[in-house]
Structures are given as C-alpha cells and as structure tokens.
Amino acid sequence: MKDELGLYYHPQAGNTLSRVYVRRGEHGEVEFRLWRSDMPDVWERHPWLSMSVVQDASELYRLERNADADPLRLYDLAVARALLKEDEA
C-alpha cells in the first residue's frame, strides 16, 4: 500500500493502527520506519532503520529472552522487498 508518507504494510494481521513504511536507503538497502495512529510521536522519535540495525536489536531481545518484543516480528524483509519491487516495476 502507499500513501503520502510512502510504501507501507501492516505488520500485524487485522491491526490497522500500525504501519511499517519501507524505502531504499542511500546505498540501495531496505529501510524501515514505524508509524502508529494511536501514538503519533512514534514517527518523529524513531528514524529509518536498516535491516542490520533491526537484526542487532533482535539479538538483544533474544539474549534477554523477550521474544514478544522481537523487532523481527514487525520488520519483514521479504514483504518490504516485494513492496519495493512492485513499486519499482
């Protein structure tokens, strides 16, 4: 899907309160940014993130045994690549 902020997907089925926006970074890498309608400041506080940053954060959550907060549950590289490919076609 696409709106004035860019390409996005809903990271949790049935939950339209959250969106993950995707774009190509400066060097062509996929970047993500979270938006939440119930928490507008999330967009301003959180910058665009590369997949390597998301993976590093995921490892921290794994070490803390906090799987429920694992960012890999929100930031889906396969979905992001599919959206970007479709948009670039």
Coordinates of C-alpha atoms in Angstrom, one line a residue:
M1 CA 0.0 0.0 0.0
K2 CA 1.1 3.6 -0.5
D3 CA 0.1 6.9 1.0
E4 CA 1.6 10.4 1.3
L5 CA 4.4 9.0 3.6
G6 CA 5.3 6.2 1.2
L7 CA 5.0 2.5 0.8
Y8 CA 3.8 0.5 3.8
Y9 CA 2.4 -2.7 5.1
H10 CA 0.5 -3.7 8.3
P11 CA 2.9 -5.8 10.4
Q12 CA 0.1 -7.5 12.4
A13 CA -2.8 -9.0 10.5
G14 CA -6.0 -7.2 11.3
N15 CA -4.3 -4.4 13.1
T16 CA -4.6 -1.2 11.1
L17 CA -3.2 1.0 13.9
S18 CA 0.4 0.2 13.0
R19 CA 2.2 0.5 9.7
V20 CA 5.7 -0.2 8.7
Y21 CA 7.0 2.1 5.9
V22 CA 9.7 0.9 3.6
R23 CA 12.2 2.6 1.3
R24 CA 15.5 2.1 -0.4
G25 CA 18.4 3.7 1.6
E26 CA 21.2 5.7 0.2
H27 CA 23.1 2.6 -0.9
G28 CA 20.0 0.6 -2.1
E29 CA 19.4 -1.2 1.2
V30 CA 15.9 -1.7 2.6
E31 CA 15.0 0.7 5.4
F32 CA 12.0 0.6 7.7
R33 CA 10.1 3.2 9.8
L34 CA 7.3 2.5 12.2
W35 CA 4.1 4.6 12.3
R36 CA 1.2 4.2 14.8
S37 CA -2.1 6.0 14.6
D38 CA -2.6 5.7 18.4
M39 CA 1.0 7.1 19.1
P40 CA 1.8 9.8 16.6
D41 CA 5.1 10.7 18.2
V42 CA 6.5 7.2 17.3
W43 CA 7.1 8.5 13.7
E44 CA 9.1 11.5 15.0
R45 CA 11.1 9.6 17.6
H46 CA 12.1 6.7 15.5
P47 CA 14.3 7.2 12.4
W48 CA 14.6 5.0 9.4
L49 CA 16.2 1.7 10.3
S50 CA 18.3 -0.6 8.2
M51 CA 17.8 -4.4 8.4
S52 CA 21.2 -4.7 10.2
V53 CA 20.0 -2.5 13.0
V54 CA 16.8 -4.5 13.3
Q55 CA 18.8 -7.7 13.4
D56 CA 21.1 -6.3 16.1
A57 CA 18.1 -5.3 18.2
S58 CA 16.6 -8.7 17.7
E59 CA 19.7 -10.4 19.0
L60 CA 19.5 -8.2 22.2
Y61 CA 15.8 -9.2 22.7
R62 CA 16.8 -12.9 22.2
L63 CA 19.6 -12.6 24.8
E64 CA 17.1 -11.0 27.2
R65 CA 14.6 -13.9 26.4
N66 CA 12.0 -11.4 25.4
A67 CA 10.6 -12.9 22.2
D68 CA 7.4 -11.0 22.4
A69 CA 9.2 -7.7 21.7
D70 CA 11.5 -9.1 18.9
P71 CA 11.6 -6.4 16.2
L72 CA 11.8 -9.1 13.5
R73 CA 8.1 -9.7 14.2
L74 CA 7.4 -6.2 12.8
Y75 CA 10.1 -5.6 10.2
D76 CA 9.7 -8.2 7.5
L77 CA 12.4 -8.0 4.8
A78 CA 10.6 -10.3 2.3
V79 CA 7.4 -8.1 2.5
A80 CA 9.5 -5.0 2.2
R81 CA 11.4 -6.3 -0.9
A82 CA 8.1 -7.3 -2.5
L83 CA 6.5 -3.9 -2.0
L84 CA 9.6 -2.1 -3.4
K85 CA 9.8 -4.4 -6.4
E86 CA 6.2 -3.9 -7.2
D87 CA 6.5 -0.1 -6.8
E88 CA 9.7 0.0 -9.0
A89 CA 8.1 -2.0 -11.8

